[in-house]
């Protein structure tokens, strides 16, 4: 890879060659992929992008850690819509608000970006089996992308994972284990199995390439905004890989000169499970917390990527905000009704954070903000129905219908 220099530990700084199956540093720290931005600048600019027809996450290939001759192996991921939402901007009292709807990806979450990268790298490295643990979406997206790529999967999810995600996993033919325990215990079991059997590891906090897939969401946001960087990008945070990826993508675009300032990250967690925001706000090292939120995708009491996440929030001069489950439920209904974008609970948590910051008067009047919807609401129908209630029931009788809606 001419565009990649090496992989560097975010904890101790030790450097490693960027082998396709590299995992974490000897010290346990997470690796970051280091790029040769001067070289990339000679290959990638606005004119090149304008002529490019590739309309997937691989559009920014010069900024991705794959060999020049590698064919991407997963589903059609990325280039999700960025909707301007003036009514939401008005409610928030800001200049402009955009919704980046990553729930439209093939398995309906942003995790497809990491999984498409994972299966591509697994094949580059010559593996036939790939494994991960996940709160649900990383798992279902890995299973779907692996099915497309012809790889076998071993997957571990907490038994609490919503049915929609389990249905996806079973349909895609994963060797699925629903672990009776927390996400932490799920992760530990997957780690023991992967260590023993030597499968390709799609655990995002261990495999440094996965965040490189996730970062493409930020590349797209920049291009969709005509390379004028927004002031803030809001994202929900669990393990911390997504927020770190978003920051990395913005950093890439800045380093190759495609945007001229770095947006500030708004990191949103659930009040009942917010170890990363707590660490940033207190300045203390992070501490494990209970997993007390119904937003299952971000119910992560022991974050696996706290270093990169905390760095991303701090380096961008970011803002942390925590929201209650009721605020998440309200944001889910609000966003769906106001914009037509139906996100799963963790998918709308960023927007819940913006609504809260606005109520607290913490959003500048003229700000341009992008809120990322990280997963689709159809993944978790039970909690959605609980939030909105049942529909009006009616016989085939016009007057009964009229009376139910007060239409006389
Ligand atoms: C995984 C996920 C997140 C958070 O990503 P992390 O890398 O765990 O911080 C947010 N929303 C959804 C829908 C997710 O699936
Ligand atoms: Zn290290």
Short mmCIF file of C-alpha atoms and ligand atoms in Angstrom, two decimals:
data_model
loop_
_atom_site.label_atom_id
_atom_site.label_comp_id
_atom_site.label_asym_id
_atom_site.label_seq_id
_atom_site.Cartn_x
_atom_site.Cartn_y
_atom_site.Cartn_z
CA UNK A 1 0.00 0.00 0.00
CA UNK A 2 1.72 3.17 -1.19
CA UNK A 3 -0.72 5.39 0.71
CA UNK A 4 -0.15 3.78 4.13
CA UNK A 5 3.04 4.29 6.12
CA UNK A 6 2.40 1.89 9.03
CA UNK A 7 0.27 1.25 12.10
CA UNK A 8 1.07 3.11 15.31
CA UNK A 9 -0.04 2.33 18.87
CA UNK A 10 -2.14 5.13 20.32
CA UNK A 11 -0.85 4.26 23.81
CA UNK A 12 2.90 3.68 23.54
CA UNK A 13 3.70 4.90 20.01
CA UNK A 14 5.23 1.64 18.85
CA UNK A 15 5.02 1.16 15.07
CA UNK A 16 4.16 -1.97 13.07
CA UNK A 17 4.05 -2.80 9.36
CA UNK A 18 0.45 -2.64 8.11
CA UNK A 19 -0.14 -6.38 7.60
CA UNK A 20 -3.73 -7.26 6.63
CA UNK A 21 -4.33 -9.31 9.80
CA UNK A 22 -2.57 -7.09 12.31
CA UNK A 23 -4.43 -6.63 15.61
CA UNK A 24 -3.51 -4.69 18.78
CA UNK A 25 -0.10 -3.58 20.11
CA UNK A 26 1.93 -5.80 22.42
CA UNK A 27 1.16 -3.29 25.20
CA UNK A 28 -2.57 -3.87 24.62
CA UNK A 29 -3.00 -0.43 23.02
CA UNK A 30 -5.05 0.07 19.87
CA UNK A 31 -3.27 0.76 16.60
CA UNK A 32 -3.94 3.69 14.32
CA UNK A 33 -3.29 3.47 10.56
CA UNK A 34 -0.87 6.21 9.51
CA UNK A 35 -1.17 7.62 5.99
CA UNK A 36 1.22 9.40 3.66
CA UNK A 37 -0.99 12.43 3.08
CA UNK A 38 1.59 14.12 0.83
CA UNK A 39 1.45 11.13 -1.52
CA UNK A 40 -2.36 10.95 -1.32
CA UNK A 41 -2.61 14.64 -2.20
CA UNK A 42 -0.98 13.91 -5.55
CA UNK A 43 -3.77 11.41 -6.33
CA UNK A 44 -6.92 12.81 -4.73
CA UNK A 45 -8.46 16.23 -5.21
CA UNK A 46 -11.84 17.81 -6.01
CA UNK A 47 -11.41 17.45 -9.78
CA UNK A 48 -10.59 13.76 -9.52
CA UNK A 49 -13.59 13.20 -7.25
CA UNK A 50 -15.91 15.11 -9.58
CA UNK A 51 -15.13 12.72 -12.43
CA UNK A 52 -15.33 9.61 -10.28
CA UNK A 53 -18.43 7.44 -10.80
CA UNK A 54 -17.88 5.02 -7.85
CA UNK A 55 -20.80 5.71 -5.56
CA UNK A 56 -19.94 3.64 -2.49
CA UNK A 57 -17.66 3.95 0.54
CA UNK A 58 -14.77 2.90 -1.78
CA UNK A 59 -15.02 6.25 -3.56
CA UNK A 60 -12.21 7.56 -1.31
CA UNK A 61 -9.98 4.62 -1.99
CA UNK A 62 -6.77 6.63 -1.75
CA UNK A 63 -7.61 7.18 1.92
CA UNK A 64 -8.34 3.51 2.63
CA UNK A 65 -5.93 0.80 3.79
CA UNK A 66 -6.28 -1.76 1.00
CA UNK A 67 -3.85 -2.87 -1.70
CA UNK A 68 -4.18 -1.13 -5.07
CA UNK A 69 -5.21 -4.37 -6.81
CA UNK A 70 -7.70 -5.50 -4.12
CA UNK A 71 -11.36 -5.80 -5.14
CA UNK A 72 -13.77 -4.72 -2.37
CA UNK A 73 -15.58 -7.88 -1.27
CA UNK A 74 -18.71 -6.90 0.67
CA UNK A 75 -22.16 -5.52 -0.13
CA UNK A 76 -22.87 -2.09 -1.66
CA UNK A 77 -22.09 0.13 1.32
CA UNK A 78 -21.95 3.87 1.78
CA UNK A 79 -22.90 7.06 -0.07
CA UNK A 80 -25.93 7.30 2.17
CA UNK A 81 -28.09 10.39 1.85
CA UNK A 82 -27.39 13.65 3.65
CA UNK A 83 -30.73 15.39 4.15
CA UNK A 84 -31.03 19.04 5.02
CA UNK A 85 -33.70 19.39 7.70
CA UNK A 86 -34.69 23.08 7.98
CA UNK A 87 -37.60 22.39 10.33
CA UNK A 88 -35.25 20.67 12.78
CA UNK A 89 -32.71 23.49 12.42
CA UNK A 90 -35.47 25.95 13.30
CA UNK A 91 -36.46 23.94 16.37
CA UNK A 92 -32.82 23.72 17.46
CA UNK A 93 -32.34 27.44 16.83
CA UNK A 94 -29.30 26.92 14.61
CA UNK A 95 -28.33 27.83 11.04
CA UNK A 96 -28.40 24.48 9.33
CA UNK A 97 -29.02 20.90 10.33
CA UNK A 98 -28.27 17.87 8.18
CA UNK A 99 -29.18 14.25 8.84
CA UNK A 100 -26.73 11.67 7.51
CA UNK A 101 -28.91 8.57 7.25
CA UNK A 102 -26.63 5.58 7.55
CA UNK A 103 -29.59 3.34 8.33
CA UNK A 104 -30.01 2.90 4.56
CA UNK A 105 -26.90 0.74 4.29
CA UNK A 106 -27.49 -2.86 3.13
CA UNK A 107 -27.86 -4.39 6.60
CA UNK A 108 -29.27 -1.11 7.92
CA UNK A 109 -26.49 0.39 10.02
CA UNK A 110 -23.24 2.32 9.81
CA UNK A 111 -21.44 -0.89 10.85
CA UNK A 112 -21.64 -2.03 7.23
CA UNK A 113 -18.75 0.33 6.51
CA UNK A 114 -16.52 -1.54 8.94
CA UNK A 115 -17.77 -4.97 7.91
CA UNK A 116 -17.21 -4.37 4.20
CA UNK A 117 -13.66 -3.39 5.12
CA UNK A 118 -13.31 -6.44 7.38
CA UNK A 119 -14.29 -9.00 4.76
CA UNK A 120 -12.08 -7.29 2.18
CA UNK A 121 -9.06 -7.41 4.50
CA UNK A 122 -9.83 -11.00 5.61
CA UNK A 123 -9.71 -12.12 1.99
CA UNK A 124 -6.54 -10.07 1.38
CA UNK A 125 -5.01 -11.91 4.32
CA UNK A 126 -6.13 -15.31 3.01
CA UNK A 127 -8.67 -16.27 5.72
CA UNK A 128 -11.89 -18.22 5.13
CA UNK A 129 -13.52 -17.57 8.53
CA UNK A 130 -14.18 -14.32 10.33
CA UNK A 131 -15.52 -13.69 13.83
CA UNK A 132 -16.72 -10.90 16.08
CA UNK A 133 -18.65 -9.98 19.16
CA UNK A 134 -21.12 -7.16 18.98
CA UNK A 135 -24.14 -5.55 20.59
CA UNK A 136 -25.89 -6.61 17.38
CA UNK A 137 -25.24 -4.37 14.40
CA UNK A 138 -21.57 -5.18 13.87
CA UNK A 139 -22.62 -8.81 13.98
CA UNK A 140 -25.49 -8.60 11.52
CA UNK A 141 -23.48 -6.45 9.14
CA UNK A 142 -20.54 -8.84 9.32
CA UNK A 143 -22.83 -11.79 8.64
CA UNK A 144 -24.36 -10.06 5.60
CA UNK A 145 -21.08 -8.86 4.14
CA UNK A 146 -19.45 -12.23 4.78
CA UNK A 147 -22.33 -14.03 3.07
CA UNK A 148 -21.71 -11.86 0.00
CA UNK A 149 -17.97 -12.44 0.18
CA UNK A 150 -18.26 -16.19 0.73
CA UNK A 151 -16.68 -16.25 4.19
CA UNK A 152 -17.76 -18.34 7.18
CA UNK A 153 -18.65 -16.45 10.38
CA UNK A 154 -18.65 -17.10 14.12
CA UNK A 155 -20.59 -14.43 15.90
CA UNK A 156 -21.29 -13.58 19.55
CA UNK A 157 -24.04 -11.23 20.71
CA UNK A 158 -25.56 -10.58 24.14
CA UNK A 159 -28.83 -12.50 24.42
CA UNK A 160 -30.62 -9.14 24.92
CA UNK A 161 -29.98 -8.16 21.25
CA UNK A 162 -33.24 -7.10 19.54
CA UNK A 163 -35.05 -9.67 17.39
CA UNK A 164 -34.52 -7.80 14.14
CA UNK A 165 -30.77 -8.16 14.49
CA UNK A 166 -31.03 -11.82 15.51
CA UNK A 167 -33.27 -12.47 12.50
CA UNK A 168 -30.66 -10.94 10.20
CA UNK A 169 -27.91 -13.06 11.74
CA UNK A 170 -29.85 -16.30 11.38
CA UNK A 171 -30.86 -15.46 7.80
CA UNK A 172 -27.29 -14.68 6.78
CA UNK A 173 -26.24 -18.12 8.05
CA UNK A 174 -23.92 -17.03 10.85
CA UNK A 175 -22.73 -19.52 13.46
CA UNK A 176 -24.43 -17.46 16.12
CA UNK A 177 -23.96 -17.60 19.87
CA UNK A 178 -26.37 -15.54 22.00
CA UNK A 179 -24.42 -15.07 25.22
CA UNK A 180 -26.36 -15.06 28.49
CA UNK A 181 -24.54 -12.10 29.96
CA UNK A 182 -23.47 -8.49 29.36
CA UNK A 183 -21.70 -7.17 26.29
CA UNK A 184 -18.49 -7.32 28.27
CA UNK A 185 -18.91 -11.06 28.82
CA UNK A 186 -19.86 -11.51 25.16
CA UNK A 187 -16.66 -9.78 24.11
CA UNK A 188 -14.53 -11.91 26.43
CA UNK A 189 -16.00 -15.17 25.11
CA UNK A 190 -15.43 -14.10 21.49
CA UNK A 191 -11.86 -13.16 22.32
CA UNK A 192 -11.15 -16.54 23.90
CA UNK A 193 -12.61 -18.38 20.88
CA UNK A 194 -10.80 -16.21 18.33
CA UNK A 195 -7.49 -16.63 20.21
CA UNK A 196 -7.96 -20.38 20.23
CA UNK A 197 -9.12 -20.92 16.63
CA UNK A 198 -7.23 -18.16 14.83
CA UNK A 199 -10.15 -16.73 12.85
CA UNK A 200 -9.92 -13.29 11.28
CA UNK A 201 -10.89 -10.84 14.03
CA UNK A 202 -13.59 -8.28 13.23
CA UNK A 203 -13.70 -6.81 16.74
CA UNK A 204 -13.54 -3.14 15.89
CA UNK A 205 -11.44 -2.14 18.85
CA UNK A 206 -8.81 -4.76 18.06
CA UNK A 207 -8.64 -4.68 14.27
CA UNK A 208 -7.29 -1.26 13.27
CA UNK A 209 -8.80 -1.35 9.76
CA UNK A 210 -12.43 -1.28 10.82
CA UNK A 211 -12.46 2.32 11.98
CA UNK A 212 -10.90 3.09 8.60
CA UNK A 213 -14.08 1.74 7.01
CA UNK A 214 -16.28 3.71 9.39
CA UNK A 215 -14.45 6.94 8.66
CA UNK A 216 -15.87 7.01 5.13
CA UNK A 217 -19.08 8.41 6.59
CA UNK A 218 -17.14 11.62 7.30
CA UNK A 219 -15.52 11.70 3.85
CA UNK A 220 -18.99 11.57 2.35
CA UNK A 221 -20.36 14.29 4.63
CA UNK A 222 -17.56 16.63 3.49
CA UNK A 223 -18.16 16.00 -0.19
CA UNK A 224 -21.95 16.19 0.19
CA UNK A 225 -21.47 19.63 1.79
CA UNK A 226 -19.37 20.68 -1.19
CA UNK A 227 -16.19 20.52 0.93
CA UNK A 228 -17.36 23.21 3.33
CA UNK A 229 -16.81 21.65 6.74
CA UNK A 230 -19.77 21.81 9.14
CA UNK A 231 -19.17 23.33 12.57
CA UNK A 232 -20.19 20.18 14.45
CA UNK A 233 -20.79 16.51 13.78
CA UNK A 234 -22.94 14.73 16.36
CA UNK A 235 -22.63 10.99 16.88
CA UNK A 236 -23.73 8.39 19.42
CA UNK A 237 -20.99 6.57 21.29
CA UNK A 238 -20.72 3.04 22.67
CA UNK A 239 -17.36 1.28 22.23
CA UNK A 240 -16.02 4.51 20.75
CA UNK A 241 -14.97 3.15 17.36
CA UNK A 242 -17.58 5.13 15.45
CA UNK A 243 -16.73 8.50 16.97
CA UNK A 244 -13.03 7.80 16.44
CA UNK A 245 -13.75 6.87 12.83
CA UNK A 246 -15.77 10.00 12.24
CA UNK A 247 -12.93 12.13 13.55
CA UNK A 248 -10.35 10.23 11.49
CA UNK A 249 -12.38 10.79 8.31
CA UNK A 250 -12.62 14.50 9.01
CA UNK A 251 -8.91 14.60 9.83
CA UNK A 252 -8.11 12.84 6.52
CA UNK A 253 -10.10 15.40 4.56
CA UNK A 254 -8.37 18.23 6.40
CA UNK A 255 -4.89 16.75 5.91
CA UNK A 256 -5.33 16.34 2.16
CA UNK A 257 -6.69 19.88 1.92
CA UNK A 258 -10.26 19.02 0.97
CA UNK A 259 -11.71 20.95 3.93
CA UNK A 260 -10.12 23.91 5.63
CA UNK A 261 -11.14 23.40 9.25
CA UNK A 262 -11.87 20.50 11.57
CA UNK A 263 -15.46 20.28 12.82
CA UNK A 264 -16.06 19.76 16.53
CA UNK A 265 -17.39 16.39 17.60
CA UNK A 266 -20.54 16.17 19.71
CA UNK A 267 -20.30 12.88 21.60
CA UNK A 268 -23.66 11.64 22.83
CA UNK A 269 -24.08 8.77 25.28
CA UNK A 270 -26.98 7.38 27.30
CA UNK A 271 -27.19 8.66 30.90
CA UNK A 272 -27.39 5.06 32.09
CA UNK A 273 -24.14 4.08 30.39
CA UNK A 274 -21.69 6.89 29.64
CA UNK A 275 -18.14 5.89 30.61
CA UNK A 276 -16.46 7.76 27.75
CA UNK A 277 -18.25 11.07 28.26
CA UNK A 278 -17.71 10.78 32.00
CA UNK A 279 -13.97 10.38 31.44
CA UNK A 280 -13.76 13.36 29.08
CA UNK A 281 -15.86 15.61 31.30
CA UNK A 282 -14.07 14.70 34.53
CA UNK A 283 -10.55 14.50 33.08
CA UNK A 284 -10.14 11.22 34.99
CA UNK A 285 -9.36 7.81 33.46
CA UNK A 286 -12.49 5.99 32.30
CA UNK A 287 -14.27 3.61 34.68
CA UNK A 288 -16.56 0.69 33.84
CA UNK A 289 -20.28 1.40 34.23
CA UNK A 290 -23.53 -0.58 34.27
CA UNK A 291 -25.31 -1.02 30.94
CA UNK A 292 -28.52 0.79 31.90
CA UNK A 293 -30.11 1.96 28.68
CA UNK A 294 -32.58 0.52 26.19
CA UNK A 295 -30.39 1.89 23.35
CA UNK A 296 -28.81 -1.54 23.00
CA UNK A 297 -26.16 -0.61 20.42
CA UNK A 298 -24.54 1.85 22.81
CA UNK A 299 -25.10 -0.10 26.04
CA UNK A 300 -21.38 -0.61 26.45
CA UNK A 301 -20.22 -0.47 30.05
CA UNK A 302 -16.63 -1.42 29.26
CA UNK A 303 -15.75 0.49 26.08
CA UNK A 304 -13.22 -1.30 23.89
CA UNK A 305 -11.89 1.78 22.16
CA UNK A 306 -11.80 4.45 24.85
CA UNK A 307 -8.38 5.87 23.95
CA UNK A 308 -9.16 6.71 20.35
CA UNK A 309 -12.63 7.94 21.27
CA UNK A 310 -11.43 10.22 24.05
CA UNK A 311 -8.64 11.56 21.81
CA UNK A 312 -11.13 12.25 19.03
CA UNK A 313 -13.45 14.19 21.31
CA UNK A 314 -10.61 16.16 22.92
CA UNK A 315 -8.61 16.80 19.72
CA UNK A 316 -11.67 18.23 18.02
CA UNK A 317 -12.46 20.45 21.01
CA UNK A 318 -15.62 18.42 21.25
CA UNK A 319 -18.70 18.52 23.44
CA UNK A 320 -20.08 15.65 25.54
CA UNK A 321 -23.73 15.27 26.37
CA UNK A 322 -25.69 12.43 27.97
CA UNK A 323 -29.37 11.77 27.37
CA UNK A 324 -32.02 9.74 29.18
CA UNK A 325 -33.92 6.88 27.58
CA UNK A 326 -37.03 9.07 27.55
CA UNK A 327 -35.11 11.73 25.65
CA UNK A 328 -33.98 9.08 23.16
CA UNK A 329 -37.57 7.85 22.72
CA UNK A 330 -38.77 11.41 22.16
CA UNK A 331 -36.00 12.05 19.63
CA UNK A 332 -36.89 8.88 17.76
CA UNK A 333 -40.53 9.95 17.33
CA UNK A 334 -39.54 13.54 16.58
CA UNK A 335 -36.99 12.69 13.90
CA UNK A 336 -39.20 10.18 12.15
CA UNK A 337 -42.14 12.59 12.08
CA UNK A 338 -40.15 15.67 11.10
CA UNK A 339 -37.76 14.17 8.55
CA UNK A 340 -38.97 10.73 7.50
CA UNK A 341 -35.84 9.13 8.94
CA UNK A 342 -36.66 6.29 11.34
CA UNK A 343 -33.63 5.43 13.43
CA UNK A 344 -33.12 2.75 16.04
CA UNK A 345 -32.63 4.07 19.60
CA UNK A 346 -28.83 4.39 19.36
CA UNK A 347 -29.36 5.69 15.84
CA UNK A 348 -31.23 8.76 17.06
CA UNK A 349 -29.20 9.35 20.20
CA UNK A 350 -27.05 12.00 18.48
CA UNK A 351 -30.19 13.94 17.63
CA UNK A 352 -31.46 13.53 21.20
CA UNK A 353 -28.17 15.11 22.29
CA UNK A 354 -28.69 18.08 19.97
CA UNK A 355 -32.23 18.63 21.24
CA UNK A 356 -30.87 18.65 24.79
CA UNK A 357 -27.96 21.00 24.00
CA UNK A 358 -30.42 23.33 22.31
CA UNK A 359 -32.70 23.38 25.38
CA UNK A 360 -29.65 24.22 27.46
CA UNK A 361 -28.75 27.06 25.08
CA UNK A 362 -25.43 25.48 24.18
CA UNK A 363 -25.71 25.53 20.37
CA UNK A 364 -24.53 28.69 18.55
CA UNK A 365 -27.30 30.40 16.51
CA UNK A 366 -25.46 30.29 13.20
CA UNK A 367 -24.00 26.77 13.53
CA UNK A 368 -24.10 24.17 10.77
CA UNK A 369 -24.47 20.73 12.33
CA UNK A 370 -24.56 17.21 10.93
CA UNK A 371 -26.30 14.54 13.00
CA UNK A 372 -25.48 10.97 12.05
CA UNK A 373 -28.27 8.39 12.23
CA UNK A 374 -26.25 5.23 12.76
CA UNK A 375 -28.92 2.51 12.47
CA UNK A 376 -32.42 1.90 11.11
CA UNK A 377 -35.50 1.79 13.34
CA UNK A 378 -36.83 -1.43 11.78
CA UNK A 379 -34.05 -3.27 13.61
CA UNK A 380 -35.92 -2.93 16.87
CA UNK A 381 -39.67 -2.89 16.33
CA UNK A 382 -40.62 -3.82 19.89
CA UNK A 383 -39.13 -0.73 21.46
CA UNK A 384 -40.51 1.47 18.66
CA UNK A 385 -44.07 0.21 19.18
CA UNK A 386 -43.69 0.68 22.93
CA UNK A 387 -42.77 4.29 22.26
CA UNK A 388 -45.52 5.19 19.76
CA UNK A 389 -48.32 2.85 20.82
CA UNK A 390 -50.72 0.75 18.78
CA UNK A 391 -52.62 2.04 15.72
CA UNK A 392 -56.32 2.95 15.70
CA UNK A 393 -58.43 -0.19 15.13
CA UNK A 394 -61.58 0.02 13.05
CA UNK A 395 -64.09 -2.22 11.28
CA UNK A 396 -64.95 -1.67 7.61
CA UNK A 397 -67.29 1.15 8.61
CA UNK A 398 -66.84 4.75 7.46
CA UNK A 399 -68.69 6.33 10.37
CA UNK A 400 -66.67 4.37 12.92
CA UNK A 401 -63.51 5.58 11.12
CA UNK A 402 -64.77 9.18 11.18
CA UNK A 403 -65.65 9.02 14.85
CA UNK A 404 -62.22 7.63 15.74
CA UNK A 405 -60.49 10.54 14.01
CA UNK A 406 -63.08 13.18 14.91
CA UNK A 407 -63.77 13.91 11.22
CA UNK A 408 -67.45 14.92 11.26
C1 LIG B 1 -22.26 0.50 17.09
C2 LIG B 1 -23.28 1.57 17.06
C3 LIG B 1 -23.06 2.83 17.63
C4 LIG B 1 -21.82 3.21 18.40
O1 LIG B 1 -20.60 2.83 17.81
P1 LIG B 1 -19.36 2.48 18.76
O2 LIG B 1 -18.26 2.22 17.83
O3 LIG B 1 -19.75 1.28 19.56
O4 LIG B 1 -19.14 3.66 19.62
C5 LIG B 1 -24.06 3.76 17.53
N1 LIG B 1 -25.22 3.49 16.91
C6 LIG B 1 -25.46 2.29 16.34
C7 LIG B 1 -26.77 2.08 15.68
C8 LIG B 1 -24.51 1.30 16.40
O5 LIG B 1 -24.78 0.12 15.85
ZN1 LIG B 2 1.57 -0.03 22.47
#
